[in-house]
CSV table of C-alpha atoms and ligand atoms in Angstrom, one decimal:
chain,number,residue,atom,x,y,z
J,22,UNK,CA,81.9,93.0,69.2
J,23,UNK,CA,81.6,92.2,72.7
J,24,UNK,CA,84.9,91.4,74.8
J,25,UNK,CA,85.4,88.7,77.3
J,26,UNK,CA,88.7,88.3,79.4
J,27,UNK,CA,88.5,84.3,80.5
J,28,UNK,CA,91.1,83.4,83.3
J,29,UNK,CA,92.6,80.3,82.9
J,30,UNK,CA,93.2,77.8,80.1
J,31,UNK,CA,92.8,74.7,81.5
J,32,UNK,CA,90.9,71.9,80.4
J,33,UNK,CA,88.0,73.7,82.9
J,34,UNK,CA,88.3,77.0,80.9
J,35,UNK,CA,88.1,75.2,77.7
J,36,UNK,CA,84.2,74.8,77.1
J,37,UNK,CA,83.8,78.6,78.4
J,38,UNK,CA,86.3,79.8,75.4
J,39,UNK,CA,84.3,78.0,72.8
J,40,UNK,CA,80.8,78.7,74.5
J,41,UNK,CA,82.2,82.9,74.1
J,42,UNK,CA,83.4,82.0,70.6
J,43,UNK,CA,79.7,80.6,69.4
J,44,UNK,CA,78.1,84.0,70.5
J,45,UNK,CA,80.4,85.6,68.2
J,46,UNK,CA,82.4,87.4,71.6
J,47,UNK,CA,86.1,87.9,71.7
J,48,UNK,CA,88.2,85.6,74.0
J,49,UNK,CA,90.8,87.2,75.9
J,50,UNK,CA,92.4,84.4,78.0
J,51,UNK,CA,94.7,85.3,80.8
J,52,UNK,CA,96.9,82.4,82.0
J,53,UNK,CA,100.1,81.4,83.3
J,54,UNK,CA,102.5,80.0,80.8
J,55,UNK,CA,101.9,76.0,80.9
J,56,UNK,CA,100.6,73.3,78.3
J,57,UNK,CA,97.1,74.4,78.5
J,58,UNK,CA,94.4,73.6,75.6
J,59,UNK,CA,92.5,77.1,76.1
J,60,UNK,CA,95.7,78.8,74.7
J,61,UNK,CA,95.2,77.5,70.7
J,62,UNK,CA,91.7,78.5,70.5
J,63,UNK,CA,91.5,81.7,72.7
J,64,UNK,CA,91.1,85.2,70.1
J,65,UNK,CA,93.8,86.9,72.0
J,66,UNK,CA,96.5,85.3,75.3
J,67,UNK,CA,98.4,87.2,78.0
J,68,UNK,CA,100.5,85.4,79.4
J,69,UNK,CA,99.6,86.4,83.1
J,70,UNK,CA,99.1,84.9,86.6
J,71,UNK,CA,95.6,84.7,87.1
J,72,UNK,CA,95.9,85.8,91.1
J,73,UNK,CA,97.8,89.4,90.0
J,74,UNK,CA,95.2,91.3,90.3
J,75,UNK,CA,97.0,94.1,89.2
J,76,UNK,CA,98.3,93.1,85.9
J,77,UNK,CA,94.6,91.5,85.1
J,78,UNK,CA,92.8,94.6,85.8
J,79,UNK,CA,95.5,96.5,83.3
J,80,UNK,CA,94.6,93.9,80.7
J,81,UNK,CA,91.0,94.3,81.2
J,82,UNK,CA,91.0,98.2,81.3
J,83,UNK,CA,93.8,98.1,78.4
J,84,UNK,CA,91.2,96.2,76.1
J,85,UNK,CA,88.0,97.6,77.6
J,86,UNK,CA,86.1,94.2,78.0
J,87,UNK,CA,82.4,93.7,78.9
J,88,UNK,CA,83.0,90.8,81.2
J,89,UNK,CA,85.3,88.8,83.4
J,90,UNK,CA,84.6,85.0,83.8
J,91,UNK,CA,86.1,81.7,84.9
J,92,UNK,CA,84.6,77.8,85.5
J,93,UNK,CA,85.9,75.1,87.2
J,94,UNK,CA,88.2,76.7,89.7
J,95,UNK,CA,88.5,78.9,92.8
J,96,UNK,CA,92.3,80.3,91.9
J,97,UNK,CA,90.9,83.3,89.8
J,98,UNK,CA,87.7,84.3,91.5
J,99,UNK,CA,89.3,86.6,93.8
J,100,UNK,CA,90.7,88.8,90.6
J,101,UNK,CA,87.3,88.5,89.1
J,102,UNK,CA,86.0,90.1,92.2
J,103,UNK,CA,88.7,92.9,92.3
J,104,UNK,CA,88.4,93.2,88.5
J,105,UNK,CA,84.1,93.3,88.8
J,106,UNK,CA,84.9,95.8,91.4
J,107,UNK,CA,86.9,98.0,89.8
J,108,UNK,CA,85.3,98.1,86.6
J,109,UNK,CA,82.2,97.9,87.2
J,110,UNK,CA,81.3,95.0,85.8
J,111,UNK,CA,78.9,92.0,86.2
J,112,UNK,CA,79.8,89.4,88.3
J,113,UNK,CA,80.7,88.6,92.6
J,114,UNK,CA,82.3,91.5,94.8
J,115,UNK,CA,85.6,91.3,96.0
J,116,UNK,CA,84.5,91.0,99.5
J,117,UNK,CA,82.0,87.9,98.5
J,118,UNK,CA,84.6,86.0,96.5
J,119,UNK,CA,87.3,87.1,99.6
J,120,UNK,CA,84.8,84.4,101.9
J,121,UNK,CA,84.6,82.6,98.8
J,122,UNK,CA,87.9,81.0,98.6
J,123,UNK,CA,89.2,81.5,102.3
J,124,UNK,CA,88.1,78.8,103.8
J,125,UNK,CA,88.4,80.4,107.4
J,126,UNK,CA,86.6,83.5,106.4
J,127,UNK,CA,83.8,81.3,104.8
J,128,UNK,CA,83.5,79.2,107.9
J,129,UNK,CA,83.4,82.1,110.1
J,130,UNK,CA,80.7,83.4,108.1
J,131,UNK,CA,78.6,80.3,108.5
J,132,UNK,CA,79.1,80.6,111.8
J,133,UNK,CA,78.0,84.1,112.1
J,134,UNK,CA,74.6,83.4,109.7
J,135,UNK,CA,73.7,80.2,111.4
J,136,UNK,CA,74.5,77.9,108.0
J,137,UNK,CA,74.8,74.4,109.6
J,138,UNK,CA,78.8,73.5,108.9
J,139,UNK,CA,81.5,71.1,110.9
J,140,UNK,CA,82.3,73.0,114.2
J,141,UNK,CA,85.8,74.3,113.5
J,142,UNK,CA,89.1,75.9,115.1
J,143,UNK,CA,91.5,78.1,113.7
J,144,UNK,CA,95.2,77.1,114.1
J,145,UNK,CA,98.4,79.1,113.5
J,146,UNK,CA,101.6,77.3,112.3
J,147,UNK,CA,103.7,79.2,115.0
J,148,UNK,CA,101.7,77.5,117.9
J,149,UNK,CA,103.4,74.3,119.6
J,150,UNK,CA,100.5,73.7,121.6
J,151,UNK,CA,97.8,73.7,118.7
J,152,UNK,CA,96.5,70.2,120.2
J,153,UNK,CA,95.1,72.1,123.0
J,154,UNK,CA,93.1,74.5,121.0
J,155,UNK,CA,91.2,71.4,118.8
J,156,UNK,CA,91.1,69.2,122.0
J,157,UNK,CA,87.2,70.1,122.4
J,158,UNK,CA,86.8,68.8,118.9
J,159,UNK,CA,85.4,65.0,118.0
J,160,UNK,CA,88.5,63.1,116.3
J,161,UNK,CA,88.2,61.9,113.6
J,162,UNK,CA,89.0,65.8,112.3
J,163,UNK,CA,90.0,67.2,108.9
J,164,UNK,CA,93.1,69.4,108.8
J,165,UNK,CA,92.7,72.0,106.1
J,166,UNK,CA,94.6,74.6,104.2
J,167,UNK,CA,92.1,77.7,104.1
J,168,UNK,CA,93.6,78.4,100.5
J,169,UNK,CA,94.2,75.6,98.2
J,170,UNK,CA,91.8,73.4,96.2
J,171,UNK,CA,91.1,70.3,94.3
J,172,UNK,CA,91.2,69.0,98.0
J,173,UNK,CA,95.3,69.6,98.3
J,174,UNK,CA,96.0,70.4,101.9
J,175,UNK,CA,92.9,68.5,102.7
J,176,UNK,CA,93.8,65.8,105.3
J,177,UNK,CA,91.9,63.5,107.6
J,178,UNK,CA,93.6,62.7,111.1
J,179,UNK,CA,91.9,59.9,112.8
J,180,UNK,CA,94.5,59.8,116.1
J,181,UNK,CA,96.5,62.2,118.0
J,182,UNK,CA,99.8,60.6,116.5
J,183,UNK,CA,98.7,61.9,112.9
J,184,UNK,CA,98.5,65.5,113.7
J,185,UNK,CA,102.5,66.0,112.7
J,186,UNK,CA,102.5,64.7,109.7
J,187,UNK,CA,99.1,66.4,108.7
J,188,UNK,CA,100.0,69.5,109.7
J,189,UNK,CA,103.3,69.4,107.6
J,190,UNK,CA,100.7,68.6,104.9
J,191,UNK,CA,99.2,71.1,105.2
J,192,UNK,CA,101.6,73.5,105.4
J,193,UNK,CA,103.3,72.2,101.8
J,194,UNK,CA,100.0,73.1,100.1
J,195,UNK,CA,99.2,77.1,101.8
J,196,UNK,CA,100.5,80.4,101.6
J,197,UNK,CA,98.7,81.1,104.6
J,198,UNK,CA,100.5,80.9,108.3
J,199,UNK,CA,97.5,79.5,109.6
J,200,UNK,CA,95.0,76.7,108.7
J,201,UNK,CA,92.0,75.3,110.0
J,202,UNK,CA,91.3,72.1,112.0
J,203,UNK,CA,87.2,71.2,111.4
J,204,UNK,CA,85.2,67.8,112.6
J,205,UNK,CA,84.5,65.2,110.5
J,206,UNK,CA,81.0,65.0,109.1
J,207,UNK,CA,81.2,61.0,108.4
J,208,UNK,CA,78.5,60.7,105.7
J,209,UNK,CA,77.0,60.5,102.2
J,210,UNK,CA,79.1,63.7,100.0
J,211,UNK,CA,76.9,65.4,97.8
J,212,UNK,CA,77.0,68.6,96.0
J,213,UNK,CA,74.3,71.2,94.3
J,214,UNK,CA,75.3,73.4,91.4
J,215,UNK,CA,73.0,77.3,91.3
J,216,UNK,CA,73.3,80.2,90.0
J,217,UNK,CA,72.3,83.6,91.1
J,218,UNK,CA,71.1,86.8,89.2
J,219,UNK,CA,70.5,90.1,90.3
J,220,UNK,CA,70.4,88.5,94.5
J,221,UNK,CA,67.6,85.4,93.0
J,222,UNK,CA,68.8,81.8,92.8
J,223,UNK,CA,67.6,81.2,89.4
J,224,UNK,CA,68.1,77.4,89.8
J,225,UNK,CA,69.3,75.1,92.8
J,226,UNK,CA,70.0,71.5,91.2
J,227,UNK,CA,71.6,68.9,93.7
J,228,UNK,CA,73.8,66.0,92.7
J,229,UNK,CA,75.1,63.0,93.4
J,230,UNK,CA,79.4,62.7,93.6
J,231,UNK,CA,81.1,59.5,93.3
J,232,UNK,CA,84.0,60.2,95.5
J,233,UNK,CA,87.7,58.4,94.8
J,234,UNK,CA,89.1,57.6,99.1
J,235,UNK,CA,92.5,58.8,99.1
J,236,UNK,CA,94.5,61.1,102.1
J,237,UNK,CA,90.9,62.5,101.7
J,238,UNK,CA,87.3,62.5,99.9
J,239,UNK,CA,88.7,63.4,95.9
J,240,UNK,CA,85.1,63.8,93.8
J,241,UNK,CA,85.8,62.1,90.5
J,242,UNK,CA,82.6,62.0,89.1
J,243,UNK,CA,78.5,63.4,89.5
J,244,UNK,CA,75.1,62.7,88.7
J,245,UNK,CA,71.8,64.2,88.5
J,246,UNK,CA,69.5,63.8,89.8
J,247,UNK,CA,69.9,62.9,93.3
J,248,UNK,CA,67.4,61.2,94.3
J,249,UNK,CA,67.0,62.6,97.7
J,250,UNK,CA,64.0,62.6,100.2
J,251,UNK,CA,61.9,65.9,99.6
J,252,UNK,CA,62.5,67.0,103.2
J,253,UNK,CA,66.4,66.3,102.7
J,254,UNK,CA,66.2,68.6,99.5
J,255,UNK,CA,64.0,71.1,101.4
J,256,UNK,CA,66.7,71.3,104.0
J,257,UNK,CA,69.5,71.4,101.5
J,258,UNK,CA,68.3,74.2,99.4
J,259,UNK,CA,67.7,76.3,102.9
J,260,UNK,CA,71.4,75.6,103.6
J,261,UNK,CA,72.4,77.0,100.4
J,262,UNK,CA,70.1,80.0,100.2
J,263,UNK,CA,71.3,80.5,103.7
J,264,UNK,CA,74.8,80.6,103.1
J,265,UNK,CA,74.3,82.8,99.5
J,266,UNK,CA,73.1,85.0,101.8
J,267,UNK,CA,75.6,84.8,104.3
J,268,UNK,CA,78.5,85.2,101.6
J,269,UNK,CA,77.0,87.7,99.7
J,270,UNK,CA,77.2,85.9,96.3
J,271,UNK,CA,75.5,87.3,93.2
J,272,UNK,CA,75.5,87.0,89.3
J,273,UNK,CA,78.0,84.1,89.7
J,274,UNK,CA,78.0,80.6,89.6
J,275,UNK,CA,77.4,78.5,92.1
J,276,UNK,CA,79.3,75.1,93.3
J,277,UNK,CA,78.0,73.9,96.6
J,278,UNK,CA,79.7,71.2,98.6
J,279,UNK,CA,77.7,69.2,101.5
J,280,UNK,CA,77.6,66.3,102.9
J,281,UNK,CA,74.3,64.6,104.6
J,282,UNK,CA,74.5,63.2,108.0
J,283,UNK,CA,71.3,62.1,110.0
J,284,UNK,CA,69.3,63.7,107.2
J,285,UNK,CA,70.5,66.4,107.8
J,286,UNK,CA,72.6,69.0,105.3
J,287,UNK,CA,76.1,70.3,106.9
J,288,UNK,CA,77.7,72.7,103.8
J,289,UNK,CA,81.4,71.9,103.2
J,290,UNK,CA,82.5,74.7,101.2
J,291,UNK,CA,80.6,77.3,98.8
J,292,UNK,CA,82.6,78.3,95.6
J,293,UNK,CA,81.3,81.8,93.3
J,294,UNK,CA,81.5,79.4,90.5
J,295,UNK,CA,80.8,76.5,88.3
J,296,UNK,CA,82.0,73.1,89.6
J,297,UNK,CA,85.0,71.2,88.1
J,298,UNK,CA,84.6,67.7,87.2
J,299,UNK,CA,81.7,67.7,84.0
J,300,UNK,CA,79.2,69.7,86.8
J,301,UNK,CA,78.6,72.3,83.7
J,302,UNK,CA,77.7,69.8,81.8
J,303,UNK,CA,75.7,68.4,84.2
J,304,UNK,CA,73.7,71.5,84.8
J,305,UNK,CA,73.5,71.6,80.5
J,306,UNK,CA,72.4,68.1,79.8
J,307,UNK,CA,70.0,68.2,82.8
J,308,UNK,CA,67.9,71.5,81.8
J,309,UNK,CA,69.0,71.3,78.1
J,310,UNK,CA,70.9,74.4,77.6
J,311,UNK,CA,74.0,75.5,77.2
J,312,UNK,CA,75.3,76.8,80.8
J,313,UNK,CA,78.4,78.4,80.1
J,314,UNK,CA,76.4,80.4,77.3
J,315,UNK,CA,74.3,81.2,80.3
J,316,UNK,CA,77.6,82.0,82.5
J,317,UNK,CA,78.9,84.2,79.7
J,318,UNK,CA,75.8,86.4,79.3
J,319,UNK,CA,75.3,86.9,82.6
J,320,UNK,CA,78.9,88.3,82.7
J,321,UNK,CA,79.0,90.5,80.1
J,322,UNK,CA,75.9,92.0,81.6
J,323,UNK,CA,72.6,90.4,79.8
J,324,UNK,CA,69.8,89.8,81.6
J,325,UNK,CA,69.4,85.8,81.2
J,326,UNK,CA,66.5,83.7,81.3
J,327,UNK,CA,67.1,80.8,83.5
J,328,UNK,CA,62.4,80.4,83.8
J,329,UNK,CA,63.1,76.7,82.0
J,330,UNK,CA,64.9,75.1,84.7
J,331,UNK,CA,61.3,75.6,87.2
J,332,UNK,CA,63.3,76.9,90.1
J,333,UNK,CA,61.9,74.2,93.0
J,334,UNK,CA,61.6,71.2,90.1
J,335,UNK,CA,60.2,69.1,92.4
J,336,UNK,CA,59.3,66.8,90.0
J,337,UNK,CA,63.1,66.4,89.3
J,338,UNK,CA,61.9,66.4,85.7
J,339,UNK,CA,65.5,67.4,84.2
J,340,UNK,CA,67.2,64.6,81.9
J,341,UNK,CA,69.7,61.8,84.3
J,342,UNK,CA,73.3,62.1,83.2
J,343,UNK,CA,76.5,61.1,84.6
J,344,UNK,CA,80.2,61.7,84.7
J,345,UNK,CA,83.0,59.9,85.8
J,346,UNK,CA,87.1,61.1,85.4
J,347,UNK,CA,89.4,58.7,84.0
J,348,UNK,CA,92.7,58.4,85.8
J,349,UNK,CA,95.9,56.6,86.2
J,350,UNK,CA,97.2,54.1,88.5
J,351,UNK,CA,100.4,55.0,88.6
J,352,UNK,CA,102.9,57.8,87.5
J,353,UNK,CA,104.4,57.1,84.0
J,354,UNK,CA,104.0,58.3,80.7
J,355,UNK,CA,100.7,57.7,78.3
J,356,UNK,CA,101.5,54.5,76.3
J,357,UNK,CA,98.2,54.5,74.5
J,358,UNK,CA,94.7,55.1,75.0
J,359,UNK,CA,92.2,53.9,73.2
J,360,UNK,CA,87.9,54.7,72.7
J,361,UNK,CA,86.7,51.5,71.7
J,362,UNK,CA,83.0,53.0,72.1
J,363,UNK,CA,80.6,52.7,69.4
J,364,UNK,CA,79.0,56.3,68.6
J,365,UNK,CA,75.6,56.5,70.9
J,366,UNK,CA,73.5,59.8,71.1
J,367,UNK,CA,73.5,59.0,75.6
J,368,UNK,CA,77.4,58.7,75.0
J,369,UNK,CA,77.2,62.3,75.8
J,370,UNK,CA,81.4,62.7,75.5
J,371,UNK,CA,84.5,60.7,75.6
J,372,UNK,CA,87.5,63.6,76.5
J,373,UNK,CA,91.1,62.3,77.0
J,374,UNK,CA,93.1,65.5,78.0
J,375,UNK,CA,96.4,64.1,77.1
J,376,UNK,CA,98.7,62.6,74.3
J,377,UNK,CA,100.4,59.7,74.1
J,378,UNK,CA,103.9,60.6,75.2
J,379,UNK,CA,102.5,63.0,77.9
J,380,UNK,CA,103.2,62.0,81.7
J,381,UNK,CA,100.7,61.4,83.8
J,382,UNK,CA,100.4,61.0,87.9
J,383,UNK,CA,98.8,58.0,89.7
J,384,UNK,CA,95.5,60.1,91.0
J,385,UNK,CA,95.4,61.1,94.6
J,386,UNK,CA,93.7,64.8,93.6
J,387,UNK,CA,91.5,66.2,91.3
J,388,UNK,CA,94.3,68.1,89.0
J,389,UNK,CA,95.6,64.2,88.0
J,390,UNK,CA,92.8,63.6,85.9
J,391,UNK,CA,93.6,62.4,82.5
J,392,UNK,CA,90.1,62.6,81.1
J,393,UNK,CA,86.2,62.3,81.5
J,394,UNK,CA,83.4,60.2,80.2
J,395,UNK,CA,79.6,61.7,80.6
J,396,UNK,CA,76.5,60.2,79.6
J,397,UNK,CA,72.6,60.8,79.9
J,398,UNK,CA,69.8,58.2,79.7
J,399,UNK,CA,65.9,58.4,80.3
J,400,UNK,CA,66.7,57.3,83.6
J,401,UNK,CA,69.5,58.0,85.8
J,402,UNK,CA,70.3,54.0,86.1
J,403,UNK,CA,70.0,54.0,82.4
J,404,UNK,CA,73.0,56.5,82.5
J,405,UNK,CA,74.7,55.2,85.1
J,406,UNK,CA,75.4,51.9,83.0
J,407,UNK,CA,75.9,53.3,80.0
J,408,UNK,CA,78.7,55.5,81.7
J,409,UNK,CA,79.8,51.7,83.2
J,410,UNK,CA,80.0,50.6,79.5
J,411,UNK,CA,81.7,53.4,77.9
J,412,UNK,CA,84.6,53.0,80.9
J,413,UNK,CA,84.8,49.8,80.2
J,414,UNK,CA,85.7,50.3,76.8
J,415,UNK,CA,88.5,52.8,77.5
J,416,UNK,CA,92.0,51.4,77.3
J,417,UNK,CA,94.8,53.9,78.5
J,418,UNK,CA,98.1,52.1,79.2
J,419,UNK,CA,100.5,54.1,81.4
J,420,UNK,CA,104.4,52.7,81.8
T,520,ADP,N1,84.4,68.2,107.7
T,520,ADP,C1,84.5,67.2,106.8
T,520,ADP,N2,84.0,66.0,107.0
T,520,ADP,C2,84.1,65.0,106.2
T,520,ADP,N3,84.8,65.1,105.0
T,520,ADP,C3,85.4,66.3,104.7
T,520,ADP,C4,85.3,67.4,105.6
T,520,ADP,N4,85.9,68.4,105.0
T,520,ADP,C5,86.5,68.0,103.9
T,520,ADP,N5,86.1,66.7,103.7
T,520,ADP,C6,86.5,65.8,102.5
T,520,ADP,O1,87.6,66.4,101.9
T,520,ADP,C7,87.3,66.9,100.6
T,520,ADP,C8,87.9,68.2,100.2
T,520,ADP,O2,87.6,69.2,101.2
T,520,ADP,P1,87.1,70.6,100.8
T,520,ADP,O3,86.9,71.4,102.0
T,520,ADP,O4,85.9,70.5,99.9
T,520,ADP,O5,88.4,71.2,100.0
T,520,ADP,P2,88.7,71.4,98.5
T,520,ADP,O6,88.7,72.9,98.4
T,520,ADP,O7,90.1,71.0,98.3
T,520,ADP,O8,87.7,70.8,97.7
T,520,ADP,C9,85.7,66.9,100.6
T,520,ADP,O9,85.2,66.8,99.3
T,520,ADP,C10,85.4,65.8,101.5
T,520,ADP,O10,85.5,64.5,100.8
T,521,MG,MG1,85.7,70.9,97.8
C-alpha cells in the first residue's frame, strides 16, 4: 500500500485526504492541533507544525512514504520542498518553493527573467526613512508582507499619510524584518490554475475571480472559462511559462495570480500549488477529472496523463462552472444555516464548514470563509445564475 503524508487538515486539505483514500493510499496528515475536518478521516495524524521541517522529514522517513502533498495553501510548501529534497521524492525543490512563497525572492526573480510584474522596492522595518526608498514609485502602492497569505499583510496605501498605519500592518502579519512596497496594477484580477510534469505544463487554464474590496483585493469566488481575447490569453500563458521557468517549478501544482491592465498580463504572485477557494474543483469540473487524483499520483511518482485537457484549448471547450465563498457580516456565533436548494445535477456543491454554535468572523480575508457554493452549466452564464440562485437560497444567521 502506497503511503501519502498530506500537510494540513484544513477545509483545503480535506478533498486531497479523500481523493488519496479512493486510490486505496494511506493518509498520513501532519497538522497543528486545531478544529480541523482532515483530522477524522485522515488513516494516521501527527500532531505537527507543518513549517518544522525537521520533525516532518522524521515523520516521513519514520513511515517511509511515497509522496508528500498539500492544496490550497502556501504555509507547507516550503517543507514539501525540503522533504522532496531530502528524500527523493516527487514534487518542487526547496530552492523553487523558497521563491515560491517569499514574495521578495519571487519578485526578484521576475525581475531577473523579464516576467512582467509591479515595479517594486524592498523595505526593512529598521529604516525611518523608508519613504525615500519607494518615493520613485506611482502611489497608489501595495505594502506587502513577503510571508503571509490569504492576502494578510496585504495593504493598499493611496497617500503618504497611510504609510504608518500600513506598515504597522504589515508588520503584525510577518516574521520577516523586512517587507516589500510594489505599485499598484489598477485593473481586472484574474488567475490561471497549471500544472507541470517532468519541466512540461501539461495544462494552463485561466479564470475569472470575483474579488470581495476590503483593506485589499480578497478572491471569494472563480470561474472558468474566462472569456478573454486570444491575444490577452496568448500573453498570459507566456507570462506564466515565463515565470515557471524563472522559479524553477516542476511536478507541482500551479496557482497563478495576475491581473490585466491595458491588455496586458502583469503576474501577481506564483504559488507551487493548487488554488484555495473551489480552484480544484474548478480545474475538475472543467476538464472532467478528478485533480487532486491527478495531484496525488503525480506525487507519489506516477507518470499521469493530463492529454484530455488539449494543452492550448483554444476552443475553451472545457464545461463553465463557478464558485462563490459564503461569509459573514459580522463576528458572532452560527445561529442557523440553512440549504433551501432543491437537488440539481449543475448544483455542483453546497459546503458549510461550520456548526451551529461555532464563531465565526465578519470576512475581511480569505481564512473567514464559512463555506462555498459551486455550480457548472452548459454555459458559463448558465452557471453563473444558477450559483446566483443557490446563494440566494442559503440562510446562515450569525448573532
Ligand atoms: N500590485 C498590485 N496591484 C493591485 N492589486 C494588488 C497588487 N498586489 C496585491 N494586490 C491585491 O491584493 C491581493 C493579495 O495580494 P497577493 O500578493 O496575492 O497576496 P496573498 O499572498 O495574500 O494572496 C491580490 O489578490 C490583489 O487583489
Ligand atoms: Mg494572492
Amino acid at each position: 500500500m502506497k503511503k501519502l503524508l498530506i500537510l494540513g487538515a484544513g477545509i483545503y486539505q480535506v478533498p486531497l485526504i479523500k481523493a488519496a483514500k479512493q486510490l486505496g493510499i494511506y493518509t498520513i496528515v501532519a497538522s497543528i492541533q486545531g478544529n480541523y475536518p482532515g483530522f477524522e478521516i485522515a488513516d494516521k495524524v501527527y500532531y505537527e507544525n507543518t513549517t518544522d521541517y525537521r520533525k516532518i522529514l522524521s515523520i516521513a522517513r519514520r513511515e517511509e512514504v511515497d509522496g508528500i502533498v498539500t492544496a490550497g495553501t502556501d504555509v507547507a510548501v516550503i517543507t514539501i520542498g525540503k522533504v522532496c529534497d531530502a528524500l527523493g521524492l516527487r514534487g518542487l525543490s526547496f530552492e523553487a518553493a523558497e521563491v515560491a512563497t517569499d514574495k521578495l525572492l519571487m519578485k526578484q526573480c521576475y525581475e531577473k527573467h523579464g516576467v512582467r510584474s509591479a515595479k517594486f522596492r524592498r523595505v526593512n522595518f529598521s529604516d525611518e526613512n523608508y519613504a525615500n526608498i519607494i518615493s520613485d514609485l506611482a502611489l497608489p502602492v501595495m505594502f506587502k508582507s513577503v510571508d503571509s497569505s490569504g492576502s494578510r499583510g496585504i495593504v493598499k496605501v493611496r497617500t503618504e499619510s497611510e504609510f504608518e498605519r500600513a506598515r504597522n500592518n504589515v508588520l503584525e502579519n510577518t516574521r520577516s524584518d523586512y517587507f516589500i512596497v510594489e505599485e499598484c496594477i489598477e485593473g481586472e484580477e484574474f488567475g490561471a490554475q497549471a500544472f507541470v510534469q517532468d519541466g512540461k505544463l501539461e495544462f494552463i487554464l485561466p479564470h475569472g475571480d470575483y474579488v470581495f474590496k476590503g483593506d485589499t483585493g480578497v478572491p471569494v469566488g472563480h470561474f472558468a472559462p474566462y472569456d478573454l481575447d486570444p491575444e490577452i490569453i496568448k500573453d498570459c500563458k507566456e507570462q506564466l511559462i515565463a515565470a515557471t521557468r524563472a522559479m524553477q517549478l516542476n511536478n507541482c501544482a500551479i496557482n497563478a495570480d495576475f491581473i490585466l491592465r491595458d491588455g496586458q498580463t502583469y503576474v501577481l504572485e506564483i504559488g507551487g500549488r493548487s488554488g484555495a477557494t473551489c480552484l480544484a474543483e474548478l480545474v475538475s469540473i472543467y476538464y472532467g477529472f478528478d485533480y487532486y487524483e491527478k495531484i496525488i499520483r503525480v506525487a507519489i511518482g506516477e507518470k499521469v496523463d493530463f492529454s484530455s485537457c488539449n494543452e492550448t484549448d483554444e476552443t475553451q471547450s472545457g464545461t463553465p462552472n463557478a464558485s462563490m465563498l459564503l461569509m459573514s457580516d459580522k463576528d458572532g456565533v452560527i445561529k442557523s444555516q440553512e440549504d433551501r436548494n432543491a437537488a440539481t445535477p449543475d448544483l455542483c456543491e453546497v459546503q458549510f464548514d461550520y456548526e451551529v454554535g461555532d464563531p465565526v468572523h465578519a470576512f475581511k480575508v480569505g481564512p473567514h470563509r464559512i463555506g462555498h457554493v459551486i455550480t457548472k452549466g452548459k454555459s458559463l452564464d448558465e452557471a453563473v445564475e444558477l450559483l446566483h440562485e443557490a446563494l440566494d437560497n442559503i440562510h446562515i444567521e450569525v448573532e
